[in-house]
Coordinates of C-alpha atoms in Angstrom, one line a residue:
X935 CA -5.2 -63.9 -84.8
X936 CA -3.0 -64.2 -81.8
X937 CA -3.6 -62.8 -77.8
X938 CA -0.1 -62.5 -77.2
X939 CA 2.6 -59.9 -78.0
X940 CA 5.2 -60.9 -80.6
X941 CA 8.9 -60.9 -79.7
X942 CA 8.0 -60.5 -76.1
X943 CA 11.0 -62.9 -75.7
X944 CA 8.7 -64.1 -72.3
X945 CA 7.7 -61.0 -71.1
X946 CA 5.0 -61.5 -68.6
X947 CA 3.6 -58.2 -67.0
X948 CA 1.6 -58.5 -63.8
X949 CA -2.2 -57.0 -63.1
X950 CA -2.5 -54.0 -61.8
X951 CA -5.4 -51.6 -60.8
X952 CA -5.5 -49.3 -63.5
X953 CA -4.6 -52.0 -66.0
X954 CA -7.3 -54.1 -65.3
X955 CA -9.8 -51.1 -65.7
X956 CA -8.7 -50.4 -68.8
X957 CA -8.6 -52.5 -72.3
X958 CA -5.7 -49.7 -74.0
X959 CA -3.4 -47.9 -72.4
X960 CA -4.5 -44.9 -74.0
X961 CA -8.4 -45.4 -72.8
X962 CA -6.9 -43.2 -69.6
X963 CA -7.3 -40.1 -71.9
X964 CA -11.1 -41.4 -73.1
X965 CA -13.1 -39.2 -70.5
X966 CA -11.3 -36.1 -71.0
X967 CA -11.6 -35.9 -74.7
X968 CA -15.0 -37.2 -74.9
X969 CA -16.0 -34.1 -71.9
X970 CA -14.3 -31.8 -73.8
X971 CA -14.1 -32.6 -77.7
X972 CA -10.6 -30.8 -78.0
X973 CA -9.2 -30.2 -81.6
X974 CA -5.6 -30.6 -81.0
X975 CA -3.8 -33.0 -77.5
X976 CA -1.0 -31.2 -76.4
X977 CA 1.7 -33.7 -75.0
X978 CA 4.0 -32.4 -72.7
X979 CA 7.4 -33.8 -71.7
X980 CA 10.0 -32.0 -69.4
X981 CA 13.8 -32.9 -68.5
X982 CA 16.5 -31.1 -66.3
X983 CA 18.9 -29.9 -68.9
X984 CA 22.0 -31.2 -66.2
X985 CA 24.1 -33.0 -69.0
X986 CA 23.8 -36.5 -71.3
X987 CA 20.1 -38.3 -70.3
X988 CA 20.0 -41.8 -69.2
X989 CA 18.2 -44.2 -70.7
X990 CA 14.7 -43.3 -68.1
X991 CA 14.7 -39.8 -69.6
X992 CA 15.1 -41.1 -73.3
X993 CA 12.3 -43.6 -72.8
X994 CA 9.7 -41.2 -71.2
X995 CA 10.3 -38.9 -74.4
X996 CA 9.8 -41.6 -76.9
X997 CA 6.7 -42.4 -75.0
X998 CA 5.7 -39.1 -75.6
X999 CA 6.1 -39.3 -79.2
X1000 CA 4.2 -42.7 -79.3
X1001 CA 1.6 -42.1 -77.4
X1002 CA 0.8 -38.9 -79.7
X1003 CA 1.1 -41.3 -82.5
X1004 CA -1.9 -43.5 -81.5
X1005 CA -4.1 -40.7 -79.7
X1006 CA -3.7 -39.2 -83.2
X1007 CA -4.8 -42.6 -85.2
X1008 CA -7.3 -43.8 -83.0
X1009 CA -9.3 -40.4 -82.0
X1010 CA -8.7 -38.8 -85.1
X1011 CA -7.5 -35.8 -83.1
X1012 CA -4.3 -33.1 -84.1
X1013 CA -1.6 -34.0 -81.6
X1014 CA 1.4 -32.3 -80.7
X1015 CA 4.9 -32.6 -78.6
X1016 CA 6.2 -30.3 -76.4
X1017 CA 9.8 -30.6 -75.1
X1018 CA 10.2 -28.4 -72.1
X1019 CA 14.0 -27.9 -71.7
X1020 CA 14.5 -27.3 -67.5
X1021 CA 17.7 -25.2 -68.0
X1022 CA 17.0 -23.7 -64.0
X1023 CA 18.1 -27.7 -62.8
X1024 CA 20.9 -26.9 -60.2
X1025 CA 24.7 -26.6 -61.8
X1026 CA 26.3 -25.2 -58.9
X1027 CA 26.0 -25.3 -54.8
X1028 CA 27.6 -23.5 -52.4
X1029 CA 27.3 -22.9 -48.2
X1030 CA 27.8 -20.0 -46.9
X1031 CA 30.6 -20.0 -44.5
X1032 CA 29.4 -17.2 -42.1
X1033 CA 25.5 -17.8 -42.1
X1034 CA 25.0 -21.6 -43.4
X1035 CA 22.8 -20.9 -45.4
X1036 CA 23.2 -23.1 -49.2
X1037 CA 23.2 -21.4 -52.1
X1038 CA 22.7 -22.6 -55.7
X1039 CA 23.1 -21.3 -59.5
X1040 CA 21.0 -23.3 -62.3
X1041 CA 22.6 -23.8 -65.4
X1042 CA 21.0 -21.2 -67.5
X1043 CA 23.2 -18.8 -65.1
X1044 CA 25.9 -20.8 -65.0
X1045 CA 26.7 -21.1 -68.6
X1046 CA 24.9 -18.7 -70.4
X1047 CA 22.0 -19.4 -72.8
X1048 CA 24.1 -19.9 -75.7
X1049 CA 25.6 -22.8 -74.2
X1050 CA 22.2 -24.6 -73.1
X1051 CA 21.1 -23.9 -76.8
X1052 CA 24.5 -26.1 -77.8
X1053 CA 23.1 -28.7 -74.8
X1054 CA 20.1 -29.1 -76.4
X1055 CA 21.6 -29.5 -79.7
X1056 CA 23.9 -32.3 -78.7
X1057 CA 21.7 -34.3 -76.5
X1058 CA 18.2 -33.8 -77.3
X1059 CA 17.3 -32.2 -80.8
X1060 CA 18.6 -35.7 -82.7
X1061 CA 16.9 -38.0 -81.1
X1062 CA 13.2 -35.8 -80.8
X1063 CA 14.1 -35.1 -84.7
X1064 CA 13.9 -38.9 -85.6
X1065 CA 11.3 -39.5 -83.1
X1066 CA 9.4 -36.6 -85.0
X1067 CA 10.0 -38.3 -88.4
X1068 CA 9.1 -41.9 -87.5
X1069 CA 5.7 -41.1 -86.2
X1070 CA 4.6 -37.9 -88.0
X1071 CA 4.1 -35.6 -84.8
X1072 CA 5.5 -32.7 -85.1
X1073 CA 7.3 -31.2 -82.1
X1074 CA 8.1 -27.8 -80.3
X1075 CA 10.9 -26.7 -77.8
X1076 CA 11.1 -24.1 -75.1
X1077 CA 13.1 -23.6 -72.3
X1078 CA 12.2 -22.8 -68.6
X1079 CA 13.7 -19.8 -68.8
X1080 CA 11.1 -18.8 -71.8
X1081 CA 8.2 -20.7 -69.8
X1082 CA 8.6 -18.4 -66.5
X1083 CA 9.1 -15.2 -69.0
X1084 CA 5.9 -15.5 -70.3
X1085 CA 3.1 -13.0 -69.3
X1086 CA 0.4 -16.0 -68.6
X1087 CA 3.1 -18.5 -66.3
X1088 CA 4.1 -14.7 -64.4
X1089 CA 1.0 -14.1 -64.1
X1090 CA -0.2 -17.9 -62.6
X1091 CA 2.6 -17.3 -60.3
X1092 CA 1.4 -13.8 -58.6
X1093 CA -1.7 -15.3 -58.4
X1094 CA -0.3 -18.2 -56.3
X1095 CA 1.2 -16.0 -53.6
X1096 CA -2.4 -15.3 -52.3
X1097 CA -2.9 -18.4 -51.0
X1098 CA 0.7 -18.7 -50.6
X1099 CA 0.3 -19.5 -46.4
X1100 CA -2.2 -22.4 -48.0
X1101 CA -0.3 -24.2 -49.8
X1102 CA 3.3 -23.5 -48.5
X1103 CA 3.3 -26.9 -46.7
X1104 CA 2.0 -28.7 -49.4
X1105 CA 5.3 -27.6 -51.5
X1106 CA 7.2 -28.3 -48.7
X1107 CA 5.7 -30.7 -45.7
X1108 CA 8.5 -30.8 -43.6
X1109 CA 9.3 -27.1 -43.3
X1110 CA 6.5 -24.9 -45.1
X1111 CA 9.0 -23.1 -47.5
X1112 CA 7.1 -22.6 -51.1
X1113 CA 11.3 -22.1 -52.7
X1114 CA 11.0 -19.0 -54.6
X1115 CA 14.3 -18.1 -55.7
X1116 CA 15.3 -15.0 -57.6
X1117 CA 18.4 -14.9 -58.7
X1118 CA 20.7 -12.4 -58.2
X1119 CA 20.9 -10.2 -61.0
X1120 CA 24.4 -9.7 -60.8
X1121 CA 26.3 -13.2 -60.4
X1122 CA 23.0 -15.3 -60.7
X1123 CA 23.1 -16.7 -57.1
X1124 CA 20.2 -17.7 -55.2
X1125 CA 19.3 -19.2 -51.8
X1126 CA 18.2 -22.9 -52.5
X1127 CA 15.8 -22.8 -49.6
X1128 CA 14.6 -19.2 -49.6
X1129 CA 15.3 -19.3 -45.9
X1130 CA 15.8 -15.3 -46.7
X1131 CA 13.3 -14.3 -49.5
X1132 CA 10.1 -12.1 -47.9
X1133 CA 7.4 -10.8 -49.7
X1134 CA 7.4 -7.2 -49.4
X1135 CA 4.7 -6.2 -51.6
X1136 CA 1.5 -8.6 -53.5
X1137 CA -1.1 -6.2 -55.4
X1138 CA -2.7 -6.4 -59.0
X1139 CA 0.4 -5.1 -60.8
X1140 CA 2.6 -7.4 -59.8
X1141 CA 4.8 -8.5 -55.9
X1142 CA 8.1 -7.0 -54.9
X1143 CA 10.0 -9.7 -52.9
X1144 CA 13.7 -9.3 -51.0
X1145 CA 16.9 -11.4 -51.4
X1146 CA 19.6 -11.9 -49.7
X1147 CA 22.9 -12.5 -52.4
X1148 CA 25.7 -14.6 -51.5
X1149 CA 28.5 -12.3 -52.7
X1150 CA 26.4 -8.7 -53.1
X1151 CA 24.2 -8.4 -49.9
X1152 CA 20.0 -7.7 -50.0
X1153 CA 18.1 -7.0 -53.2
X1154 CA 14.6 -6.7 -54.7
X1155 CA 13.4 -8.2 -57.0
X1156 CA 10.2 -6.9 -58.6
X1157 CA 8.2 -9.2 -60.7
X1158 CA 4.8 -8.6 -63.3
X1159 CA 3.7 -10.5 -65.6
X1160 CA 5.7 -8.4 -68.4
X1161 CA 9.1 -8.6 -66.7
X1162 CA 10.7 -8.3 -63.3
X1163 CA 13.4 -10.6 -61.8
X1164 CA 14.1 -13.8 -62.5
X1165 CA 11.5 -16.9 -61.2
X1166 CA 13.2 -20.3 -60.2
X1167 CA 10.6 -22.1 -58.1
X1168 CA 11.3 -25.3 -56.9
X1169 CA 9.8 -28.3 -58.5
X1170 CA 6.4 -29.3 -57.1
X1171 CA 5.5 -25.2 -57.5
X1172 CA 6.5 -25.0 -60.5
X1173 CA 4.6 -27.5 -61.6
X1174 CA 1.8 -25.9 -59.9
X1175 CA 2.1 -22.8 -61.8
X1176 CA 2.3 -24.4 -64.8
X1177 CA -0.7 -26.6 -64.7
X1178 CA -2.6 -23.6 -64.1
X1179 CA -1.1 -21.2 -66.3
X1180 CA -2.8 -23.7 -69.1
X1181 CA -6.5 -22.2 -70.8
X1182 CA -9.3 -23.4 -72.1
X1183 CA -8.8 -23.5 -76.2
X1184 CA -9.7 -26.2 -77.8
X1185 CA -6.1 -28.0 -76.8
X1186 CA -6.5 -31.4 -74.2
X1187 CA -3.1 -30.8 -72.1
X1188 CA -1.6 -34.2 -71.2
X1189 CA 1.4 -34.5 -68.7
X1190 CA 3.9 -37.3 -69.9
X1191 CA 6.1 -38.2 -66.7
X1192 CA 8.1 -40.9 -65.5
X1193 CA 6.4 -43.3 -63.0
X1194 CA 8.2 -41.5 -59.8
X1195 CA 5.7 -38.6 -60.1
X1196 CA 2.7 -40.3 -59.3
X1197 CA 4.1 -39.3 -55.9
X1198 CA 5.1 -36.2 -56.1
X1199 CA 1.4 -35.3 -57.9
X1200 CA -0.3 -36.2 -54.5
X1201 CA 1.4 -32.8 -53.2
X1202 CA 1.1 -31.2 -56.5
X1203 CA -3.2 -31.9 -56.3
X1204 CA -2.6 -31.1 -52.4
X1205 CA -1.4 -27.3 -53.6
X1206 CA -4.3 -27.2 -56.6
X1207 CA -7.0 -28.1 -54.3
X1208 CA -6.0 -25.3 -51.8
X1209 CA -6.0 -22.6 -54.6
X1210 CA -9.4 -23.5 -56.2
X1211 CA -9.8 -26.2 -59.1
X1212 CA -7.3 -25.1 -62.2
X1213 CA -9.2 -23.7 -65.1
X1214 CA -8.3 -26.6 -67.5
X1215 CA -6.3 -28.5 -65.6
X1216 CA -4.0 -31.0 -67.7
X1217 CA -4.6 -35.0 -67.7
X1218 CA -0.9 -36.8 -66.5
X1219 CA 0.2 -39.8 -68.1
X1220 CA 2.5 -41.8 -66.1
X1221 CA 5.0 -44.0 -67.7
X1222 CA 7.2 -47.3 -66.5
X1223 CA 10.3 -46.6 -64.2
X1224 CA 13.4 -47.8 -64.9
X1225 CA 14.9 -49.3 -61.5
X1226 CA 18.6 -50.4 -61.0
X1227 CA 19.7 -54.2 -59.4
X1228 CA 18.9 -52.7 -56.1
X1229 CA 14.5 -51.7 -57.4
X1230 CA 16.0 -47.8 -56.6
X1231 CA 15.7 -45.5 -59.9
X1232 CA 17.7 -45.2 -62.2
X1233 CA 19.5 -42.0 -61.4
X1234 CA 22.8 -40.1 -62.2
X1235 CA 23.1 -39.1 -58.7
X1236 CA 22.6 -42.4 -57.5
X1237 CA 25.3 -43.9 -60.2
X1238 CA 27.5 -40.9 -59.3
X1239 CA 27.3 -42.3 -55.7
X1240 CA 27.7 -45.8 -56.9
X1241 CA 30.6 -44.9 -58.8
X1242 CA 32.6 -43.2 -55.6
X1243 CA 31.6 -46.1 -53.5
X1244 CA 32.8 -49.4 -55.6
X1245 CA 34.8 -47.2 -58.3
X1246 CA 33.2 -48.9 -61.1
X1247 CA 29.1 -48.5 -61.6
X1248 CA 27.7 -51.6 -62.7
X1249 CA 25.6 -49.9 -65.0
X1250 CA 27.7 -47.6 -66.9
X1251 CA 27.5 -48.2 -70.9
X1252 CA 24.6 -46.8 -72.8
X1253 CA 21.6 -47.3 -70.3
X1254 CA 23.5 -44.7 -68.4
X1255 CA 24.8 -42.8 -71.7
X1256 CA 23.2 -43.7 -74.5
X1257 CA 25.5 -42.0 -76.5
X1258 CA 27.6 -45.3 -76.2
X1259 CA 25.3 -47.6 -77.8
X1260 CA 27.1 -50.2 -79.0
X1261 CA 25.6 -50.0 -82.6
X1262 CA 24.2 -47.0 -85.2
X1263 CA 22.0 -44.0 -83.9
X1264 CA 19.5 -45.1 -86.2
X1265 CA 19.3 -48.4 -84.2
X1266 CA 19.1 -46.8 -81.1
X1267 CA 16.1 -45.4 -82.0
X1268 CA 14.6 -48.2 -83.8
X1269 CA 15.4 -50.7 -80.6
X1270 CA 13.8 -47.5 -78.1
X1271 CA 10.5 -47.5 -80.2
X1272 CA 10.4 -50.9 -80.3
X1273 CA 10.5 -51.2 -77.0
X1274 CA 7.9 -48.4 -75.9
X1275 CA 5.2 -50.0 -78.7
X1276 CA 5.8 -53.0 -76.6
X1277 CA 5.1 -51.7 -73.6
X1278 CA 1.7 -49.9 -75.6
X1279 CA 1.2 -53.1 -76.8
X1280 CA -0.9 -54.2 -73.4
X1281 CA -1.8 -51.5 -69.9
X1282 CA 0.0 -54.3 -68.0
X1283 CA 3.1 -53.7 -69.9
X1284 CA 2.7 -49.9 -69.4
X1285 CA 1.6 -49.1 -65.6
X1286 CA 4.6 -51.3 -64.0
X1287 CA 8.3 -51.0 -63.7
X1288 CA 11.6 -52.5 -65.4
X1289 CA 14.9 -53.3 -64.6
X1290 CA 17.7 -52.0 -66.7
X1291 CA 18.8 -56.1 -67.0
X1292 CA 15.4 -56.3 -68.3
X1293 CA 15.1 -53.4 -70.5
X1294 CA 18.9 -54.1 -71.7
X1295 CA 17.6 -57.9 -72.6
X1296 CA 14.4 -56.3 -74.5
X1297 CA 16.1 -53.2 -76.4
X1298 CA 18.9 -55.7 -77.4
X1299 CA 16.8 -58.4 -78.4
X1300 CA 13.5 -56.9 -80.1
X1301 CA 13.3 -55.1 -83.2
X1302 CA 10.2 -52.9 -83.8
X1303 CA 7.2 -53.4 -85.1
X1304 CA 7.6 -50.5 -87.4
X1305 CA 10.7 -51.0 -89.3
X1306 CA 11.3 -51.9 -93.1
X1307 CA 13.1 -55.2 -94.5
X1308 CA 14.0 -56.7 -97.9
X1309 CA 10.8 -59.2 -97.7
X1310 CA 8.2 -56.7 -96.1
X1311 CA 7.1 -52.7 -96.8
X1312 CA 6.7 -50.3 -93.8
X1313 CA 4.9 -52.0 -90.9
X1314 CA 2.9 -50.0 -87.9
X1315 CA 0.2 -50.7 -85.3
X1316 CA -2.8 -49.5 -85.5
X1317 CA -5.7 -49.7 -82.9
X1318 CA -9.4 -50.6 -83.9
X1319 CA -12.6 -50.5 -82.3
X1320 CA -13.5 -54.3 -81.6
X1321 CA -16.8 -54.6 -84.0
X1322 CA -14.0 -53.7 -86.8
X1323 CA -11.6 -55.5 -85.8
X1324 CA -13.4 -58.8 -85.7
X1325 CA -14.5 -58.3 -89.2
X1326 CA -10.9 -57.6 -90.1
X1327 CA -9.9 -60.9 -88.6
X1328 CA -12.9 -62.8 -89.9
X1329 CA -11.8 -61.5 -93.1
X1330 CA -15.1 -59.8 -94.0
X1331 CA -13.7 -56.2 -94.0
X1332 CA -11.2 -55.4 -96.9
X1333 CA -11.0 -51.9 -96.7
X1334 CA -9.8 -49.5 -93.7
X1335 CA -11.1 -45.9 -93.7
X1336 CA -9.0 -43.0 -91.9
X1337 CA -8.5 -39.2 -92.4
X1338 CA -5.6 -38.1 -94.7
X1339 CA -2.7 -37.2 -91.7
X1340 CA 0.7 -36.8 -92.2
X1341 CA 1.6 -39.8 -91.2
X1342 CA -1.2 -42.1 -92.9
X1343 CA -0.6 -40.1 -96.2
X1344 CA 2.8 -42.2 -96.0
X1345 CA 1.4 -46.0 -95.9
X1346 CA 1.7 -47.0 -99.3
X1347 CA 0.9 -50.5 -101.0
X1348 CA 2.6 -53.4 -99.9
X1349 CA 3.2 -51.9 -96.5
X1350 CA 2.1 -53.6 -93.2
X1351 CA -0.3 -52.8 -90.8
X1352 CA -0.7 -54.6 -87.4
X1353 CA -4.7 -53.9 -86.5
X1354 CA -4.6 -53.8 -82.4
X1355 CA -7.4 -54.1 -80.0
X1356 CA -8.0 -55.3 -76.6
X1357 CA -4.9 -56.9 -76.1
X1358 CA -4.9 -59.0 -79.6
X1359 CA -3.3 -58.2 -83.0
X1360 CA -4.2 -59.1 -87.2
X1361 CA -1.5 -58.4 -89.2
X1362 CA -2.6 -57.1 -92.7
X1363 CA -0.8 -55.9 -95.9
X1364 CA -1.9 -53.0 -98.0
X1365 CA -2.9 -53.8 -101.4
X1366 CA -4.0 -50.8 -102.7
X1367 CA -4.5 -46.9 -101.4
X1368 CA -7.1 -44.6 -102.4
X1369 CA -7.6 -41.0 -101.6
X1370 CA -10.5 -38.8 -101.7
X1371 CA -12.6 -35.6 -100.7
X1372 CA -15.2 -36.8 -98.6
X1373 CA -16.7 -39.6 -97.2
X1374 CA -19.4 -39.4 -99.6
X1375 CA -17.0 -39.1 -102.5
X1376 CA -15.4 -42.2 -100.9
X1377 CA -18.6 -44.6 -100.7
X1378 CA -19.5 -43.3 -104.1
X1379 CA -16.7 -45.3 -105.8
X1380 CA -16.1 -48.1 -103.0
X1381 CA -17.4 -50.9 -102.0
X1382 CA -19.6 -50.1 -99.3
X1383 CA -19.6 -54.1 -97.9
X1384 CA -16.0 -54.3 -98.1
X1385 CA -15.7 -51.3 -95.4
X1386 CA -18.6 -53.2 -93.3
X1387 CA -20.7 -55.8 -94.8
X1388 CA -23.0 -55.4 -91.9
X1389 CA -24.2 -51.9 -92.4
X1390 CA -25.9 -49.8 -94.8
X1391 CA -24.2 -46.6 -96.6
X1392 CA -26.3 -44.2 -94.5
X1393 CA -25.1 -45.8 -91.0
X1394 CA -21.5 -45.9 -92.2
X1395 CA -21.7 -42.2 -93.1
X1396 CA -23.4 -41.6 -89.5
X1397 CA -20.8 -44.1 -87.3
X1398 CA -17.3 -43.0 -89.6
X1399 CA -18.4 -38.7 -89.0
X1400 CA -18.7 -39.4 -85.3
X1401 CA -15.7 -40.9 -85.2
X1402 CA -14.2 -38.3 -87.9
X1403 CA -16.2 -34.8 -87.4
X1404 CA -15.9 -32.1 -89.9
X1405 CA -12.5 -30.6 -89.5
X1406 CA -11.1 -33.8 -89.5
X1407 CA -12.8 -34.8 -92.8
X1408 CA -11.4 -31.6 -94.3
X1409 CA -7.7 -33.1 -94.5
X1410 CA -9.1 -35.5 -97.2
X1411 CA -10.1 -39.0 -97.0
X1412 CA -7.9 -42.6 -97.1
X1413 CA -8.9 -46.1 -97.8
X1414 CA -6.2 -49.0 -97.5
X1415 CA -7.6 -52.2 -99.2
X1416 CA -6.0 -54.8 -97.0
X1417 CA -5.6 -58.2 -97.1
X1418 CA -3.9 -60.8 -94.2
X1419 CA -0.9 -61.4 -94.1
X1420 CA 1.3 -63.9 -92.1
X1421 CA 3.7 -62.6 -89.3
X1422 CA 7.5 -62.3 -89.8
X1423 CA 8.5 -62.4 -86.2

């Protein structure tokens, strides 16, 4: 048994609050799921659909992915991804010569919906597809421009504007402006500030606003929840809307953003408060920034300004395109997961921030601990509780019971598995798999004291069906027999 990380390559994290509360990183979604019992978590991950993604966007969505993984194998809980594509981020900007007044046209306007589907395809759909097959979470993708068409975000949104003078400084504290742009049906244009935009009209069937266009004068826009004008709301409201457009239904909503909202949410929970408690408000997972030379984030805008300045940025190359890594896509992906089970390897890891020199050194230098070789089958991690785990470690418990998912349906013998807990790792190799019905079809033909020598068949049934209710039991029953096995690293 070990207590550190291997292939950290020196990796030392420091303590922080919420990692020193904590004994997994994923313990931060423990009090939700055992309030509500959900059957499926929900994990959502959004990007502006402005061109190639940096390496900051990439990592946050393979977090996603991961973190679904082991929410999935620990709680024995359906996950999901969902990739929401922001095709309203800005694509054009323009002032207005005679008034001032800045105007701005997203990209869905600017290059038609056909092209942000090609977007998509190119920058996005390949690397969530091999994300998807590595960790067997499957995976969903919408636009904004779908989000803000459906009845229940339209509807959110009408809502909002009745406590619109409560919250407008909370979406904007310098100058009170909540941003609700409607586009211009003709050309698509639409006042970045909505210095212009009035509410005319707010009753039960819908609210009527007025624009002013930069090339075609005043318009109105009338939106319902079944149609209307086009809604591009500014960042922080939209998020508002969105969190609240979300229902109770069995589904745990979890936000997975990048470490630089933990800011923004203050303002976000500001505007929620003001409205009246959301009514099933999503849980936000926060993942590591990654910070340029200077400790700024890593940002296009701030490479494009870099870039003008010296006239070469000193971090073009892939962590700025990863499109240019220097090696196969298939290695791309295999040094990104390594590198995000890392950092789920220990909540010190996770809830801090990394330099690009440091996640360069790491991605180049580690190689996942899920990955195949000549010598060795398919390896993954898999977190334990700790009165299993010791018993794995002492060497007492030879056989592992878990539900028959998608992606434990795909261990087979010889294949690794890394048993995690509490910051400490046993590396184990499968010697044999066997599949049944039910748990009591299960203890009828194994060995009851290899799954715990320390407990009868009648408390195992009890412990492994609160672990595993019904529905979960439905998809069939695994057992790995497992034996130890020495590290490769």
């Amino acid at each position: 048994m070990t207590t550190s990380v291997p292939g950290t390559d020196g990796l030392r994290s420091p303590n922080t609050v919420l990692a020193n509360a904590v004994d997994s990183t994923l313990d931060v979604l423990r009090p939700r799921i055992h309030a509500e019992k959900p059957d499926t978590i929900r994990f959502t991950v959004g990007t502006q659909i402005n061109g190639h993604p940096h390496i900051g966007t990439h990592l946050v969505q393979s977090l996603a992915f991961l973190i679904a993984e082991r929410a999935r194998d620990d709680y024995g809980i359906d996950v999901d991804v969902e990739f929401h594509a922001l095709d309203n981020a800005p694509a054009a900007t323009v002032r207005e010569a005679t008034s001032g007044y800045r105007y701005q046209r997203t990209y869905l306007h600017q290059l038609g919906p056909d092209a942000i589907r090609d977007v998509i395809a190119e920058h996005y759909t390949p690397l969530f597809a091999a994300l998807s097959l590595r960790t067997g979470v499957r995976y969903t993708l919408t636009t904004y421009t779908e989000q803000q068409n459906s009845p229940e975000f339209r509807a959110e949104f009408i809502r909002t504007l009745e406590h619109l003078d409560d919250i407008r400084f909370w979406l904007d504290p310098s100058a009170g402006s909540a941003h609700i742009r409607l586009p211009c049906p003709g050309c698509g244009w639409a006042e970045k500030y909505a210095e212009r935009t009035r509410l005319l009209e707010l009753d039960d069937s819908g609210a009527l606003f007025e624009s002013v266009c930069l090339h075609h004068g005043r318009y109105e826009s009338d939106v319902t929840p079944l149609g209307g004008g086009y809604v591009d709301l500014s960042t922080l409201y939209r998020n508002v809307v969105k969190e609240r457009s979300y229902r109770p239904d069995g589904t745990l909503r979890v936000m997975v953003k990048g470490g630089d909202w933990a800011f923004g949410c203050l303002l976000v929970d500001g505007a929620q408060s003001a409205i009246g408690s959301a009514e099933s408000a999503p849980v936000r997972v926060f993942t590591p920034q990654i910070l340029g030379p200077d400790g700024g984030k890593l940002s296009k805008s701030l490479l494009r300004e870099a870039e003008t300045e010296s006239g070469r940025s000193a971090l073009l190359g892939w962590l700025l395109n990863p499109a240019l890594w220097p090696g196969a896509p298939e290695d791309y992906v295999e040094a990104l997961t390594g590198f995000g089970e890392l950092l789920l390897s220990s909540p010190r890891h996770f809830f801090r921030s990394y330099t690009t020199t440091e996640m360069e050194r790491l991605m180049s230098t580690r190689q996942p601990t899920t990955r195949r070789s000549r010598t060795q089958g398919y390896r993954r991690n898999m977190q334990i509780y700790k009165q299993y785990f010791d018993l794995i470690t002492s060497g007492e418990k030879t056989v592992e019971v878990r539900v028959a998912y998608e992606s434990m349906k795909r261990v087979k013998a010889g294949d690794l598995i890394n048993f995690t807990c509490r910051g400490e790792s046993c590396l184990t190799r499968v010697v044999r798999v066997g599949q049944y019905r039910t748990f009591t079809e299960m203890f009828g033909t194994e060995d009851v004291g290899a799954v715990n020598p320390h407990a009868t068949e009648e408390e195992q049934l009890r412990a492994i069906r609160a672990i595993f209710p019904a529905a979960k039991e439905a998809l069939g029953v695994l057992v790995f027999e497992i034996e130890r096995a020495e590290s490769d690293e």
